[in-house]
Tab-separated table of C-alpha atoms and ligand atoms in Angstrom:
chain	number	residue	atom	x	y	z
L	1166	MET	CA	22.856	108.869	-77.109
L	1167	SER	CA	21.919	107.158	-80.334
L	1168	ILE	CA	20.958	108.882	-83.574
L	1169	THR	CA	18.433	107.477	-86.012
L	1170	LEU	CA	18.374	108.329	-89.693
L	1171	ASN	CA	15.299	107.393	-91.693
L	1172	SER	CA	15.715	106.031	-95.223
L	1173	PRO	CA	19.076	107.624	-96.042
L	1174	LEU	CA	19.541	108.190	-99.776
L	1175	ASP	CA	22.697	108.560	-101.820
L	1176	MET	CA	21.748	110.633	-104.848
L	1177	HIS	CA	24.995	110.036	-106.794
L	1178	LEU	CA	26.695	106.655	-106.594
L	1179	HIS	CA	29.042	104.549	-108.717
L	1180	LEU	CA	28.583	100.805	-108.219
L	1181	ARG	CA	30.620	99.640	-111.249
L	1182	ASP	CA	30.195	96.021	-112.371
L	1183	GLU	CA	31.362	92.412	-111.875
L	1184	ASP	CA	33.700	91.830	-108.888
L	1185	MET	CA	33.805	95.514	-107.972
L	1186	LEU	CA	29.984	95.642	-107.933
L	1187	LYS	CA	29.940	92.609	-105.645
L	1188	THR	CA	32.384	94.303	-103.267
L	1189	VAL	CA	30.860	97.774	-103.104
L	1190	ALA	CA	27.101	97.323	-103.603
L	1191	PRO	CA	26.542	95.606	-100.215
L	1192	LEU	CA	28.345	98.486	-98.473
L	1193	SER	CA	25.789	100.944	-99.844
L	1194	SER	CA	22.771	98.672	-99.472
L	1195	ARG	CA	23.655	98.077	-95.812
L	1196	ASP	CA	23.549	101.790	-94.908
L	1197	PHE	CA	21.236	103.408	-97.467
L	1198	ALA	CA	17.625	102.889	-98.531
L	1199	GLY	CA	18.361	103.779	-102.137
L	1200	ALA	CA	20.778	105.470	-104.484
L	1201	ILE	CA	20.941	107.075	-107.905
L	1202	ILE	CA	23.182	104.719	-109.863
L	1203	MET	CA	25.574	106.320	-112.316
L	1204	PRO	CA	25.628	104.871	-115.869
L	1205	ASN	CA	29.332	105.359	-116.696
L	1206	LEU	CA	30.161	101.712	-117.192
L	1207	VAL	CA	32.262	100.525	-120.124
L	1208	PRO	CA	30.291	100.576	-122.409
L	1209	PRO	CA	27.891	103.119	-120.858
L	1210	VAL	CA	24.330	102.242	-119.897
L	1211	ASP	CA	22.531	103.735	-122.894
L	1212	SER	CA	19.828	101.266	-123.863
L	1213	LYS	CA	16.770	99.714	-122.249
L	1214	GLU	CA	18.389	96.280	-122.288
L	1215	ALA	CA	21.601	97.522	-120.648
L	1216	LEU	CA	19.673	99.410	-117.962
L	1217	LEU	CA	17.420	96.486	-117.063
L	1218	ALA	CA	20.298	94.000	-117.043
L	1219	TYR	CA	22.449	96.300	-114.860
L	1220	LYS	CA	19.584	96.720	-112.414
L	1221	GLU	CA	19.308	92.935	-112.151
L	1222	ARG	CA	23.033	92.581	-111.492
L	1223	ILE	CA	22.800	95.231	-108.773
L	1224	ASN	CA	19.818	93.542	-107.147
L	1225	ALA	CA	21.698	90.233	-107.190
L	1226	ALA	CA	24.725	91.878	-105.534
L	1227	ILE	CA	22.762	93.432	-102.657
L	1228	GLY	CA	21.044	90.234	-101.578
L	1229	ASN	CA	18.155	90.772	-99.174
L	1230	ASP	CA	18.976	94.330	-98.111
L	1231	THR	CA	16.223	96.933	-98.317
L	1232	PHE	CA	17.706	99.146	-101.023
L	1233	THR	CA	16.335	100.566	-104.260
L	1234	PRO	CA	18.745	101.205	-107.115
L	1235	TYR	CA	17.394	104.261	-108.975
L	1236	MET	CA	18.582	103.666	-112.506
L	1237	THR	CA	19.943	106.232	-114.944
L	1238	LEU	CA	20.861	106.311	-118.610
L	1239	PHE	CA	23.951	107.897	-120.125
L	1240	PHE	CA	22.643	110.989	-121.957
L	1241	LYS	CA	22.362	110.872	-125.725
L	1242	PRO	CA	20.614	113.622	-127.720
L	1243	THR	CA	19.063	110.875	-129.842
L	1244	TYR	CA	16.718	109.548	-127.129
L	1245	THR	CA	13.143	110.038	-128.310
L	1246	LYS	CA	10.050	110.674	-126.237
L	1247	GLU	CA	8.657	107.255	-127.194
L	1248	PHE	CA	11.841	105.530	-126.083
L	1249	LEU	CA	11.928	107.385	-122.751
L	1250	ALA	CA	8.215	106.803	-122.176
L	1251	SER	CA	8.769	103.062	-122.678
L	1252	LEU	CA	11.289	103.135	-119.793
L	1253	LYS	CA	9.221	105.397	-117.536
L	1254	ASP	CA	8.857	102.908	-114.676
L	1255	GLU	CA	12.551	101.965	-114.611
L	1256	LEU	CA	14.341	105.182	-115.464
L	1257	VAL	CA	14.753	107.753	-112.673
L	1258	ALA	CA	17.189	110.226	-114.253
L	1259	ILE	CA	19.528	110.758	-117.193
L	1260	LYS	CA	23.158	111.667	-116.653
L	1261	LEU	CA	24.906	114.064	-118.993
L	1262	TYR	CA	28.697	113.997	-119.266
L	1263	PRO	CA	30.716	116.405	-121.381
L	1264	ALA	CA	32.897	114.174	-123.588
L	1265	GLY	CA	36.083	112.944	-121.948
L	1266	ILE	CA	35.804	115.140	-118.851
L	1267	THR	CA	35.829	112.371	-116.228
L	1268	THR	CA	36.050	108.590	-115.787
L	1269	ASN	CA	34.400	106.665	-118.672
L	1270	SER	CA	32.798	109.724	-120.268
L	1271	GLU	CA	34.356	109.424	-123.715
L	1272	GLY	CA	30.939	108.929	-125.323
L	1273	GLY	CA	29.577	112.119	-123.747
L	1274	LEU	CA	28.459	115.353	-125.335
L	1275	SER	CA	30.971	117.407	-127.311
L	1276	GLY	CA	28.879	120.591	-127.593
L	1277	PHE	CA	25.791	122.216	-126.093
L	1278	ASP	CA	23.578	123.072	-129.035
L	1279	VAL	CA	20.080	123.915	-127.749
L	1280	ASP	CA	18.356	122.851	-130.951
L	1281	GLU	CA	20.121	119.502	-130.946
L	1282	LEU	CA	19.270	118.910	-127.278
L	1283	ARG	CA	15.706	120.204	-127.382
L	1284	PRO	CA	13.727	117.084	-128.387
L	1285	THR	CA	15.275	114.906	-125.667
L	1286	LEU	CA	15.266	117.566	-122.939
L	1287	ASP	CA	11.651	118.588	-123.710
L	1288	ALA	CA	10.619	114.937	-123.509
L	1289	MET	CA	12.416	114.543	-120.182
L	1290	ALA	CA	10.679	117.615	-118.780
L	1291	GLU	CA	7.284	116.277	-119.905
L	1292	LEU	CA	7.972	112.852	-118.424
L	1293	ASN	CA	9.364	114.319	-115.147
L	1294	ILE	CA	12.807	112.758	-115.655
L	1295	PRO	CA	15.522	114.945	-114.088
L	1296	LEU	CA	18.767	115.686	-115.939
L	1297	CYS	CA	21.896	115.094	-113.844
L	1298	VAL	CA	24.964	116.910	-115.120
L	1299	HIS	CA	28.697	116.587	-114.562
L	1300	GLY	CA	29.286	120.324	-114.942
L	1301	GLU	CA	32.859	120.955	-116.007
L	1302	THR	CA	34.371	122.512	-119.133
L	1303	ASN	CA	37.785	121.405	-120.384
L	1304	GLY	CA	39.396	124.652	-119.233
L	1305	PHE	CA	41.975	125.156	-116.476
L	1306	VAL	CA	41.284	122.496	-113.843
L	1307	MET	CA	40.427	124.891	-110.983
L	1308	ASP	CA	38.090	126.943	-113.211
L	1309	ARG	CA	36.213	124.179	-114.992
L	1310	GLU	CA	33.149	124.158	-112.773
L	1311	ALA	CA	32.871	127.954	-112.615
L	1312	GLU	CA	33.144	128.101	-116.418
L	1313	PHE	CA	30.300	125.610	-116.713
L	1314	VAL	CA	27.889	127.875	-114.804
L	1315	SER	CA	26.931	129.670	-118.024
L	1316	ILE	CA	25.935	126.299	-119.537
L	1317	TYR	CA	23.756	125.554	-116.507
L	1318	GLU	CA	22.160	128.969	-116.953
L	1319	MET	CA	21.553	128.314	-120.637
L	1320	LEU	CA	19.954	124.930	-119.878
L	1321	ALA	CA	17.877	126.273	-116.975
L	1322	THR	CA	16.564	129.165	-119.094
L	1323	ASN	CA	15.792	127.156	-122.190
L	1324	PHE	CA	14.192	124.245	-120.352
L	1325	PRO	CA	12.349	125.825	-117.419
L	1326	LYS	CA	10.262	122.698	-116.744
L	1327	LEU	CA	13.268	120.359	-116.685
L	1328	LYS	CA	14.758	119.573	-113.286
L	1329	ILE	CA	18.514	120.006	-113.614
L	1330	ILE	CA	20.789	118.556	-110.966
L	1331	MET	CA	24.241	120.128	-110.733
L	1332	GLU	CA	26.156	117.052	-109.634
L	1333	HIS	CA	28.862	117.096	-106.992
L	1334	ILE	CA	29.213	120.886	-106.791
L	1335	THR	CA	32.516	122.145	-105.420
L	1336	THR	CA	32.445	125.928	-105.713
L	1337	LYS	CA	30.933	129.026	-104.165
L	1338	ALA	CA	29.939	130.067	-107.715
L	1339	SER	CA	27.767	126.955	-108.091
L	1340	VAL	CA	26.161	127.496	-104.691
L	1341	GLU	CA	25.280	131.053	-105.709
L	1342	THR	CA	23.781	129.869	-109.011
L	1343	LEU	CA	21.359	127.485	-107.289
L	1344	ASP	CA	18.983	130.171	-106.071
L	1345	LYS	CA	18.921	132.039	-109.365
L	1346	PHE	CA	16.860	129.403	-111.195
L	1347	GLU	CA	13.861	127.561	-109.858
L	1348	ASN	CA	14.732	124.381	-111.771
L	1349	LEU	CA	18.367	124.021	-110.606
L	1350	TYR	CA	19.281	121.665	-107.754
L	1351	ALA	CA	22.559	120.138	-106.575
L	1352	THR	CA	24.189	117.154	-104.962
L	1353	ILE	CA	27.083	117.617	-102.535
L	1354	THR	CA	29.579	114.883	-101.674
L	1355	LEU	CA	31.043	114.072	-98.284
L	1356	HIS	CA	34.633	114.626	-99.380
L	1357	HIS	CA	33.965	118.105	-100.774
L	1358	LEU	CA	32.525	119.081	-97.374
L	1359	LEU	CA	35.732	117.899	-95.723
L	1360	ILE	CA	38.743	118.591	-97.912
L	1361	THR	CA	40.304	121.347	-100.018
L	1362	LEU	CA	42.989	121.139	-102.689
L	1363	ASP	CA	45.536	121.394	-99.874
L	1364	ASP	CA	44.518	117.963	-98.600
L	1365	VAL	CA	44.990	116.492	-102.075
L	1366	ALA	CA	48.186	118.162	-103.217
L	1367	GLY	CA	49.401	120.567	-100.518
L	1368	GLY	CA	51.793	118.028	-99.016
L	1369	MET	CA	52.576	114.533	-100.251
L	1370	LEU	CA	50.174	113.780	-103.114
L	1371	GLN	CA	47.105	111.884	-101.875
L	1372	PRO	CA	45.794	109.760	-104.741
L	1373	HIS	CA	42.826	108.463	-102.730
L	1374	LEU	CA	41.525	112.040	-102.424
L	1375	PHE	CA	41.909	112.797	-106.120
L	1376	CYS	CA	38.586	113.176	-107.880
L	1377	LYS	CA	36.707	115.178	-110.470
L	1378	PRO	CA	35.826	117.915	-109.871
L	1379	ILE	CA	39.023	118.478	-107.920
L	1380	ALA	CA	38.570	119.811	-104.358
L	1381	LYS	CA	38.805	123.601	-104.363
L	1382	ARG	CA	39.568	126.500	-102.000
L	1383	PRO	CA	38.630	126.925	-98.312
L	1384	GLU	CA	35.993	129.546	-99.221
L	1385	ASP	CA	34.390	127.094	-101.646
L	1386	ARG	CA	34.246	124.392	-98.973
L	1387	GLU	CA	32.732	126.975	-96.608
L	1388	ALA	CA	29.963	127.794	-99.092
L	1389	LEU	CA	29.198	124.082	-99.544
L	1390	ARG	CA	29.184	123.481	-95.798
L	1391	LYS	CA	26.780	126.337	-95.232
L	1392	VAL	CA	24.080	125.023	-97.580
L	1393	ALA	CA	24.592	121.392	-96.540
L	1394	LEU	CA	24.505	122.093	-92.813
L	1395	GLU	CA	21.376	124.227	-93.114
L	1396	ALA	CA	19.892	121.566	-95.442
L	1397	HIS	CA	19.078	124.198	-98.035
L	1398	PRO	CA	16.048	122.684	-99.838
L	1399	LYS	CA	17.821	122.602	-103.202
L	1400	VAL	CA	20.762	120.482	-102.047
L	1401	MET	CA	20.915	116.798	-101.258
L	1402	PHE	CA	23.571	114.294	-100.359
L	1403	GLY	CA	25.211	112.449	-103.239
L	1404	SER	CA	28.384	110.669	-102.182
L	1405	ASP	CA	29.902	110.299	-105.671
L	1406	SER	CA	31.569	107.319	-104.038
L	1407	ALA	CA	33.666	106.205	-107.011
L	1408	PRO	CA	35.726	103.075	-106.362
L	1409	HIS	CA	38.815	102.263	-108.384
L	1410	PRO	CA	41.153	99.344	-107.634
L	1411	GLN	CA	44.214	100.260	-105.585
L	1412	HIS	CA	46.538	99.785	-108.586
L	1413	ALA	CA	44.551	102.324	-110.633
L	1414	LYS	CA	44.876	104.942	-107.875
L	1415	GLU	CA	48.453	104.285	-106.755
L	1416	ASN	CA	49.751	104.533	-110.252
L	1417	CYS	CA	51.600	106.877	-112.542
L	1418	GLY	CA	48.318	108.287	-113.887
L	1419	CYS	CA	45.851	108.174	-111.018
L	1420	ALA	CA	42.168	107.442	-111.720
L	1421	ALA	CA	39.743	110.095	-110.416
L	1422	GLY	CA	37.322	109.103	-107.652
L	1423	VAL	CA	37.088	108.895	-103.859
L	1424	PHE	CA	35.559	105.806	-102.246
L	1425	THR	CA	33.394	106.908	-99.320
L	1426	SER	CA	30.237	104.804	-99.189
L	1427	PRO	CA	31.185	102.687	-96.121
L	1428	ILE	CA	31.943	105.752	-93.978
L	1429	ALA	CA	29.544	108.326	-95.373
L	1430	LEU	CA	26.769	108.292	-92.772
L	1431	GLN	CA	29.170	108.056	-89.834
L	1432	VAL	CA	31.275	111.007	-90.964
L	1433	LEU	CA	28.270	113.119	-91.990
L	1434	THR	CA	26.820	112.546	-88.525
L	1435	GLU	CA	30.065	113.708	-86.953
L	1436	LEU	CA	30.177	116.808	-89.161
L	1437	PHE	CA	26.574	117.792	-88.417
L	1438	MET	CA	27.078	117.088	-84.680
L	1439	GLU	CA	30.244	119.183	-84.565
L	1440	HIS	CA	28.392	122.121	-86.077
L	1441	SER	CA	25.292	121.614	-83.903
L	1442	ASN	CA	23.123	121.056	-86.973
L	1443	LEU	CA	22.093	117.464	-86.353
L	1444	GLU	CA	18.420	118.368	-86.760
L	1445	ASN	CA	19.130	119.173	-90.445
L	1446	LEU	CA	20.872	115.921	-91.324
L	1447	GLN	CA	17.645	114.034	-92.023
L	1448	ALA	CA	16.625	116.594	-94.673
L	1449	PHE	CA	20.095	116.621	-96.242
L	1450	ILE	CA	20.328	112.837	-96.325
L	1451	SER	CA	16.786	112.035	-97.480
L	1452	GLY	CA	14.003	114.612	-97.128
L	1453	ASN	CA	15.246	117.125	-99.683
L	1454	ALA	CA	15.938	114.422	-102.264
L	1455	GLN	CA	12.396	113.088	-101.895
L	1456	LYS	CA	10.988	116.558	-102.558
L	1457	ILE	CA	13.244	117.114	-105.576
L	1458	TYR	CA	12.939	113.647	-107.138
L	1459	THR	CA	9.148	113.386	-107.068
L	1460	ASN	CA	9.442	110.326	-109.323
L	1461	ILE	CA	10.973	107.979	-106.714
L	1462	THR	CA	9.445	105.684	-104.125
L	1463	VAL	CA	11.576	105.360	-101.018
L	1464	PRO	CA	11.566	102.223	-98.883
L	1465	THR	CA	11.267	102.533	-95.124
L	1466	LYS	CA	14.536	101.810	-93.372
L	1467	SER	CA	16.154	103.163	-90.248
L	1468	ILE	CA	19.852	103.366	-89.482
L	1469	THR	CA	21.117	103.928	-85.959
L	1470	LEU	CA	24.441	105.489	-85.100
L	1471	GLU	CA	26.304	106.011	-81.861
L	1472	LYS	CA	29.352	107.946	-80.760
L	1473	LYS	CA	31.599	104.904	-80.682
L	1474	PRO	CA	35.015	104.642	-82.386
L	1475	PHE	CA	35.066	102.801	-85.702
L	1476	VAL	CA	38.344	101.721	-87.251
L	1477	VAL	CA	37.959	102.111	-91.002
L	1478	PRO	CA	39.206	98.979	-92.802
L	1479	ALA	CA	42.456	99.475	-94.712
L	1480	ILE	CA	40.897	98.023	-97.854
L	1481	TYR	CA	37.575	96.634	-99.110
L	1482	GLY	CA	38.325	94.029	-101.782
L	1483	THR	CA	40.762	95.965	-103.956
L	1484	VAL	CA	39.578	99.463	-102.987
L	1485	ILE	CA	41.075	101.836	-100.441
L	1486	PRO	CA	38.380	103.884	-98.689
L	1487	MET	CA	38.702	107.464	-97.474
L	1488	TYR	CA	40.142	107.385	-93.910
L	1489	ALA	CA	41.588	103.887	-94.467
L	1490	GLY	CA	43.047	102.559	-91.231
L	1491	GLU	CA	41.979	105.641	-89.263
L	1492	THR	CA	39.515	105.769	-86.395
L	1493	ILE	CA	36.349	107.772	-86.930
L	1494	ALA	CA	34.107	108.881	-84.064
L	1495	TYR	CA	30.715	107.403	-85.010
L	1496	SER	CA	29.621	103.852	-85.734
L	1497	ILE	CA	26.518	102.367	-87.260
L	1498	ILE	CA	25.104	99.933	-84.713
P	935	NCD	C1	33.795	109.355	-111.144
P	935	NCD	C2	34.103	107.902	-111.507
P	935	NCD	O1	35.176	107.412	-111.151
P	935	NCD	O2	33.256	107.267	-112.150
P	935	NCD	N1	35.012	109.984	-110.736
P	935	NCD	C3	35.148	111.112	-110.011
P	935	NCD	O3	36.278	111.556	-109.831
P	935	NCD	N2	34.110	111.729	-109.471
P	935	NCD	C4	33.133	110.032	-112.283
P	935	NCD	C5	32.423	111.320	-111.916
P	935	NCD	O4	31.520	111.327	-111.082
P	935	NCD	O5	32.764	112.360	-112.471
P	936	ZN	ZN1	31.038	113.532	-112.254
P	937	ZN	ZN1	30.266	110.515	-109.994
C-alpha cells in the first residue's frame, strides 16, 4: 500500500547558510513543498536586503525542486508599518526570540513591554503577518515554557487580531493554552512527539537529541501526541530541524538542535499509522497550516511513501541526523 501526501509543509525550519545550506536545503526541498525559514543566522535576518539575499541563496541551493521558502525576519520592536508594508510580498512571518534563550538569539528581546511592542505588533496584525515566538523564559530549564504561558496570554489579549504561533511547543500547559485564545496557534516538532527527557539524559547523554526547548515529561508528550494525531486545527507540523556540525554537538558544550528534515515525513507516517490516525496526517502536515497562514501560496506537489525499510545515513555532510544508522519503517519512493 502506498501513501500519498499532498504539498507537505514544514512550518519551522532552519536552513543556515553557506556549505550547511547547500547540504540541508535539498533534503527539505526534496520532500516538502515549502517551509517557514527561520531568521537566526549570524547576523540575524533583520533587513529587507538580508531577507531578499537569503531567499536567493536558498533558491540557488534547492535547484529545480518545487519548494517555496517562506521568509521571516528576526523581530525588532523598531520595525515600522511602512517598512513591513514594503516587504509585504516577500515576508511571511516575523520570529520573536527572547534574548539569548536559544541558538543565535543574542539580539532578541530582553523584555515584554506592551507599549514598546505595540506599533510593530499592530502593524503586523493589520498586514496579516503572523508572529512566531520561541516561548521560553530564562527560568529553570524544565519550567521555561510553562512560565512563558503568561506572556503568550498577555500578547494574545493585547493583540487580538495578531496571529501568534507558539513555536515548537513541548508541554501540556501550552496545549491547554491553545484553546483559550482564538489567535493562538502552535507548531509541533517530530522529535517532541517521539522523545522525553529520558531519551536525552536518562541514560548515556544523547547530544543529537538535545534541543531547545528540552524534551519534557511523558504526560507532556502525550498531550502533544493527542493534538497532533487528531490534527487539532490550531496545530501544524514544524520540524524545527536545526542542523549543527558534528563537532558542535559532540563537544564539551553541546549546541541545541535536532536534525530531522530527511526523515520527518517517513517517521510521521509511521507514527500516524501506528496510532491508526493516517487520515489526519494530511491536515497536520499541510491543511491546517494553509488555514492558519492565509498569506501563503502553496505549490502543488505530491510525495509517495511505502512501508519499506530505509537505512538512515550516518551523516549528511557534517551533520548527524536523528536515527543515524538506524532502519526506519517507511521510505519515500
Ligand atoms: C534552534 C537552532 O539551532 O537554531 N535550536 C533548537 O534547539 N531548537 C533554535 C530554536 O529553534 O530555538
Ligand atoms: Zn526556538
Ligand atoms: Zn527552531
